CSV table of C-alpha atoms and ligand atoms in Angstrom, one decimal:
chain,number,residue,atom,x,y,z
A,7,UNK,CA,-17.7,-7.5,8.1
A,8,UNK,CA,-14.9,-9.4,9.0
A,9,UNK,CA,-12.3,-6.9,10.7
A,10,UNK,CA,-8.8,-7.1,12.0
A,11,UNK,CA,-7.7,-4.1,14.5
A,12,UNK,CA,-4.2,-3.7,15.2
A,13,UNK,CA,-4.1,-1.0,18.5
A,14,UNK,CA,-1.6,-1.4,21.1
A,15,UNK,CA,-4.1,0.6,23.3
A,16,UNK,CA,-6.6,-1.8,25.5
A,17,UNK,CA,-8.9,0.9,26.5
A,18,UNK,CA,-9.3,2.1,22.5
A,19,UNK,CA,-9.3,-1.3,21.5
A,20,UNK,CA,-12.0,-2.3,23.8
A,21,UNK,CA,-14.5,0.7,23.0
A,22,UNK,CA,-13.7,-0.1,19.2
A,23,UNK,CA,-14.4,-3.8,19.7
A,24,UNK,CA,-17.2,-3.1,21.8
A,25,UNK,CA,-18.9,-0.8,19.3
A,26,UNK,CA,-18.1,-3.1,16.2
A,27,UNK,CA,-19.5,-5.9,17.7
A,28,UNK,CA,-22.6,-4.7,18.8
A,29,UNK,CA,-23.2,-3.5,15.1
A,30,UNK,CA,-22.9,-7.1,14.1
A,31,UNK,CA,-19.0,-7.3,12.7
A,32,UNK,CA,-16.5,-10.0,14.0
A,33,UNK,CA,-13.4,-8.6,15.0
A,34,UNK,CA,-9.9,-9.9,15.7
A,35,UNK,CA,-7.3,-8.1,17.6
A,36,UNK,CA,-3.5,-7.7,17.7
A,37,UNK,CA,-2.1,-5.6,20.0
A,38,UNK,CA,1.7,-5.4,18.2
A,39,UNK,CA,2.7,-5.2,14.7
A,40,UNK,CA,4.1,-8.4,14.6
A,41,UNK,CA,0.9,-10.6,15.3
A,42,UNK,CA,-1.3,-8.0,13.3
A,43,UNK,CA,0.5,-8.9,10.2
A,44,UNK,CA,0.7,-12.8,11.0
A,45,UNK,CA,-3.1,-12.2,11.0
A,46,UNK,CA,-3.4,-10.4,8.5
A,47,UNK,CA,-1.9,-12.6,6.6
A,48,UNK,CA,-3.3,-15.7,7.0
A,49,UNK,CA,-6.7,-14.9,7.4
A,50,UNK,CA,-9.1,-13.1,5.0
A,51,UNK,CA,-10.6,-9.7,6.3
A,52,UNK,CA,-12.9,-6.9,4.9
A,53,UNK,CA,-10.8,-4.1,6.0
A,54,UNK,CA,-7.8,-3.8,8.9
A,55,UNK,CA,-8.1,-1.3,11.5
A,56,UNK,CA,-4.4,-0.2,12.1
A,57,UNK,CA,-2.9,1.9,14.4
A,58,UNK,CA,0.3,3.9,13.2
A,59,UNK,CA,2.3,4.1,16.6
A,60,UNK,CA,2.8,0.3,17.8
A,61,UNK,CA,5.6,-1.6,19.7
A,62,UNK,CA,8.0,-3.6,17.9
A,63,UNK,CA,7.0,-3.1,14.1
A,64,UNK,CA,5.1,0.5,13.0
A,65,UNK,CA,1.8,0.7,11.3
A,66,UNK,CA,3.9,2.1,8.3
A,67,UNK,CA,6.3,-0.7,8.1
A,68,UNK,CA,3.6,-3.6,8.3
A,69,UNK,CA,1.5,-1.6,5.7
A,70,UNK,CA,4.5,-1.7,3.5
A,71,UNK,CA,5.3,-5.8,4.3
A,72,UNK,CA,1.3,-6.4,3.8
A,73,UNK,CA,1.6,-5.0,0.2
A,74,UNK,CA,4.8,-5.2,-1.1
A,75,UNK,CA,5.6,-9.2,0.7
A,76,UNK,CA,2.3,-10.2,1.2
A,77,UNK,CA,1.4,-8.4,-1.7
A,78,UNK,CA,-2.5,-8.4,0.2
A,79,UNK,CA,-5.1,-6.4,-1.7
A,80,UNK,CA,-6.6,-5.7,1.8
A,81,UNK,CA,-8.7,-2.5,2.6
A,82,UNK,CA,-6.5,-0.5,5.6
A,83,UNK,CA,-7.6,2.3,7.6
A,84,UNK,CA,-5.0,3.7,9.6
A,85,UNK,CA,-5.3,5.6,12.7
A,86,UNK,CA,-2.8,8.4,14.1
A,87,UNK,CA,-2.6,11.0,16.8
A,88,UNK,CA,-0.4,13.1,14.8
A,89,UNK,CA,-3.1,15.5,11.4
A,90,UNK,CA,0.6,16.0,10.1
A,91,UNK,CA,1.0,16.4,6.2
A,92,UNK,CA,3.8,13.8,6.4
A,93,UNK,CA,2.0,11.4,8.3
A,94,UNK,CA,-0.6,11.0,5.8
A,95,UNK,CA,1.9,10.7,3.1
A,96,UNK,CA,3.5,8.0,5.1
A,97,UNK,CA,0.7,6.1,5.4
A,98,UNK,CA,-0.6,6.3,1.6
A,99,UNK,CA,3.2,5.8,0.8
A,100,UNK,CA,2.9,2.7,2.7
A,101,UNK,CA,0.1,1.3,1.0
A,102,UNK,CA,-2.9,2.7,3.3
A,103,UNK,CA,-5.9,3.3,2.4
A,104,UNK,CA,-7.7,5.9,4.1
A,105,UNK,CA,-6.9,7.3,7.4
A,106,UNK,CA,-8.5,8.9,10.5
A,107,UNK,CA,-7.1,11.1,13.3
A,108,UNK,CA,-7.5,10.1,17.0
A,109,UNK,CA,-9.8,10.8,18.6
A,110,UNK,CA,-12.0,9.9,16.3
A,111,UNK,CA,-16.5,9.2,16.1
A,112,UNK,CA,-16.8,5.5,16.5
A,113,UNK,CA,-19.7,5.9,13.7
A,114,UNK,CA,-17.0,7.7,11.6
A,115,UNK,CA,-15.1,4.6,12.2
A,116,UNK,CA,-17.5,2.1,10.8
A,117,UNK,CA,-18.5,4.6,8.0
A,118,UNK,CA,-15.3,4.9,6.4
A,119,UNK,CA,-14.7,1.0,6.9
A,120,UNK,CA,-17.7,0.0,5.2
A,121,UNK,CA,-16.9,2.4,2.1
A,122,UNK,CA,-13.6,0.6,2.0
A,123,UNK,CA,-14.6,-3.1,1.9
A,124,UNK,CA,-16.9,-2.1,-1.0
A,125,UNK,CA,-14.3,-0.6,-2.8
A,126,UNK,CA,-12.4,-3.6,-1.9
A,127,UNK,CA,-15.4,-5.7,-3.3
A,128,UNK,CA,-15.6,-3.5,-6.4
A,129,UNK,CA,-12.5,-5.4,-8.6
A,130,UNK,CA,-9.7,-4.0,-6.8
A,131,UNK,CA,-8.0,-0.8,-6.5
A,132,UNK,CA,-6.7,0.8,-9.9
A,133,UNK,CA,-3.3,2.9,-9.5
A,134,UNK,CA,-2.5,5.8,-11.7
A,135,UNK,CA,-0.4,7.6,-13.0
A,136,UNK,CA,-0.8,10.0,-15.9
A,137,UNK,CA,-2.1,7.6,-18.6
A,138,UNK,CA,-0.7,4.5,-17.2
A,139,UNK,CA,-2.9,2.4,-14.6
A,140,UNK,CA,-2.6,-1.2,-13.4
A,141,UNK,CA,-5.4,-3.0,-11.4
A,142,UNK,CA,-4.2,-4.4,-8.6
A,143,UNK,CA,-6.2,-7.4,-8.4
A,144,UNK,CA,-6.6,-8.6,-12.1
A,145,UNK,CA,-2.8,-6.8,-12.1
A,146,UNK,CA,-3.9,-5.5,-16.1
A,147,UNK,CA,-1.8,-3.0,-17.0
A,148,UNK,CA,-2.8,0.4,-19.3
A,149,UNK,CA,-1.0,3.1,-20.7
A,150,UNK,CA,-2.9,5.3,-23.6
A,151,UNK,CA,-5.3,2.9,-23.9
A,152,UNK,CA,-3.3,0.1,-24.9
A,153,UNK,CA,-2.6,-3.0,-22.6
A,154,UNK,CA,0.7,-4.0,-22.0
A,155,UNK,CA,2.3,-7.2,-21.2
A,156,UNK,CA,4.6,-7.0,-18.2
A,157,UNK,CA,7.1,-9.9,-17.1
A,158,UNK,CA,6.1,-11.0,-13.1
A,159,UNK,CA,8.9,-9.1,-11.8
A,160,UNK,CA,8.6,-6.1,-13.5
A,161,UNK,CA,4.9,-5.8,-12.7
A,162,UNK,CA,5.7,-5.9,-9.1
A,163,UNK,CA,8.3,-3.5,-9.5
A,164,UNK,CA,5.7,-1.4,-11.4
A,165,UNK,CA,3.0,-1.8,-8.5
A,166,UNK,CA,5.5,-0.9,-5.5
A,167,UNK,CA,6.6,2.6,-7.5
A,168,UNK,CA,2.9,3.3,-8.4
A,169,UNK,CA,2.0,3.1,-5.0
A,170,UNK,CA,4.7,5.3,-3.7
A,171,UNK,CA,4.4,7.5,-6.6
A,172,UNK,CA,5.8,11.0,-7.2
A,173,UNK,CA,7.5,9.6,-4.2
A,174,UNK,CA,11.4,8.7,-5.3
A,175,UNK,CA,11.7,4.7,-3.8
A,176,UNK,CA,15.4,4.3,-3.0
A,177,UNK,CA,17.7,1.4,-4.5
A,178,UNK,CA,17.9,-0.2,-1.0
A,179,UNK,CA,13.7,0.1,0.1
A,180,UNK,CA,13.1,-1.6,-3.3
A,181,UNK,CA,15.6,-4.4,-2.8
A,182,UNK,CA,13.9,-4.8,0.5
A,183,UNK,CA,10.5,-5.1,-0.7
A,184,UNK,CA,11.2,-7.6,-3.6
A,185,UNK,CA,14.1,-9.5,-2.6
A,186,UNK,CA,13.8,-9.4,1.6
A,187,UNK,CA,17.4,-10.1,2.2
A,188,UNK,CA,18.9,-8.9,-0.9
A,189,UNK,CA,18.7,-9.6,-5.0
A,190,UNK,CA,19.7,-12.8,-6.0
A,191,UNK,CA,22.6,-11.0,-8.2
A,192,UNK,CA,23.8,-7.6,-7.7
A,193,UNK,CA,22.1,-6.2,-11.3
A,194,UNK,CA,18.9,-7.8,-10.8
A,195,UNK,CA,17.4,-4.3,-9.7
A,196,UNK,CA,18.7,-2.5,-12.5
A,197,UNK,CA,18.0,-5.4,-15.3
A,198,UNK,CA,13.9,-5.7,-14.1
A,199,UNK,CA,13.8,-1.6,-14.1
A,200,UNK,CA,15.6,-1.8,-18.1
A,201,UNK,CA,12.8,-4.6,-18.6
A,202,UNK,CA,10.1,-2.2,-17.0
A,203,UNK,CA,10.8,0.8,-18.7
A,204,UNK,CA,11.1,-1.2,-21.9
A,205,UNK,CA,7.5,-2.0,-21.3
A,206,UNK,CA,5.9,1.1,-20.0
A,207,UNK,CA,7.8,3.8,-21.8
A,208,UNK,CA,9.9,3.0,-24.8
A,209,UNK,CA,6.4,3.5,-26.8
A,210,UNK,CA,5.4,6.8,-25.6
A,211,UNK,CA,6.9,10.0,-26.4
A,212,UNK,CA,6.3,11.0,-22.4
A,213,UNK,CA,8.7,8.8,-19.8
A,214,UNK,CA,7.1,7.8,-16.6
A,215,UNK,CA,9.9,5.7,-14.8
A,216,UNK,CA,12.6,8.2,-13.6
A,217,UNK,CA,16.2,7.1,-12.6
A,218,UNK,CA,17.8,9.1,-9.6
A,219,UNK,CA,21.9,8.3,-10.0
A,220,UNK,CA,22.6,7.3,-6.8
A,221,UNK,CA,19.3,7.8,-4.8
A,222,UNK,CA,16.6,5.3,-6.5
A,223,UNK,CA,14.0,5.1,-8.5
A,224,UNK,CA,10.5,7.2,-9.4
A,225,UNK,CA,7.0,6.5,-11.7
A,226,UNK,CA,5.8,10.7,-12.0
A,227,UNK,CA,3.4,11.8,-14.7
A,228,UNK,CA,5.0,14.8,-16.2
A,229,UNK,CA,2.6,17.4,-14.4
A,230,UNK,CA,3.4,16.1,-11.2
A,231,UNK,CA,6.8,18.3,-10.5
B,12,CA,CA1,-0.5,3.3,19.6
């Protein structure tokens, strides 16, 4: 496999490379956030190794660029010295993939990263919720069975609240990840989420896209309180 690892630490990135290596994989190595996403983006990997707790940018905030700017399908591991509940949710919030606590089996390692880059392999990852899914790579989009047709905008506003989701995405982290500086027009947010909800619920009888006056946005199937 091809692997990127993003680790600020030399002495875990060396025994990781080290171990990798001799088990036939070609690694890269960034050792801030900053060069791990210019690698990640311009070259094609397996799966990414990366490390929550780096200087300059976070493993959470260049998860989040990697899918919601770079919008990379990219298998990501993350690693983190913390087994808190809200460090896991911040790393699947972000876009992870899977995640291991330090310190960690270096065969563990390498186990897990092989599952992913065959999921990766497999035709994407398919997000969803209650009875509406959307493939990330051929980007098809489901509800009850039926396909839907979703404007370019709209179905990346669709795939950045699916990944958070029940997770409420705020006005401001949505602007963010669509627009980088800001929308081109102040309504633009709310006319792609009228265009959105159009498409996924004004069929069905049970509303998936929530509006939070004042707070943001939120995809939550109705058992998910
Ligand atoms: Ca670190």
């Amino acid at each position: 496999m091809h692997l990127l690892l993003i680790e600020d630490s030399q002495d875990l990135a060396a025994n990781i490379c080290e171990h990798l290596e001799a088990r036939g994989h070609v690694m890269d190595t960034a050792g801030d956030g900053v060069t791990g996403l210019h690698l990640a983006v311009i070259n094609k990997y397996d799966a990414i190794i990366l490390d929550v707790g780096l200087p300059g940018m976070d493993g959470f905030a260049l998860c989040r660029k990697l899918r919601h700017e770079a919008h990379s399908p990219v298998p990501v591991l993350m690693l983190t010295a913390r087994d808190t509940l809200q460090d896991k949710l911040g790393g699947f919030g972000a876009g992870a993939d899977d995640y291991l606590v330090k310190p960690f089996a270096l065969q563990e390692l390498e186990a897990r990263l092989q599952a992913l880059a065959r999921r990766g392999q497999a035709g994407g990852v398919v997000l969803s919720v209650g009875d509406l899914s959307v493939n990330t790579d051929t980007l098809q989009v489901r509800r009850g069975g039926v396909d839907l047709t979703l404007a370019p905008t709209a179905l990346k506003l669709l795939i950045l609240l699916m990944r958070a989701s029940p997770r409420v995405v705020s006005r401001s982290e949505i602007e963010m990840a669509m627009w980088g500086d800001g929308p081109p027009e102040s309504d633009a947010l709310r006319t792609h989420i009228h265009a959105l909800r159009a498409a996924i619920d004004r069929r069905f009888p049970v509303k998936l896209l929530h509006t939070l006056h004042g707070i943001g946005y939120q995809i939550r199937a109705p058992d998910a309180e």
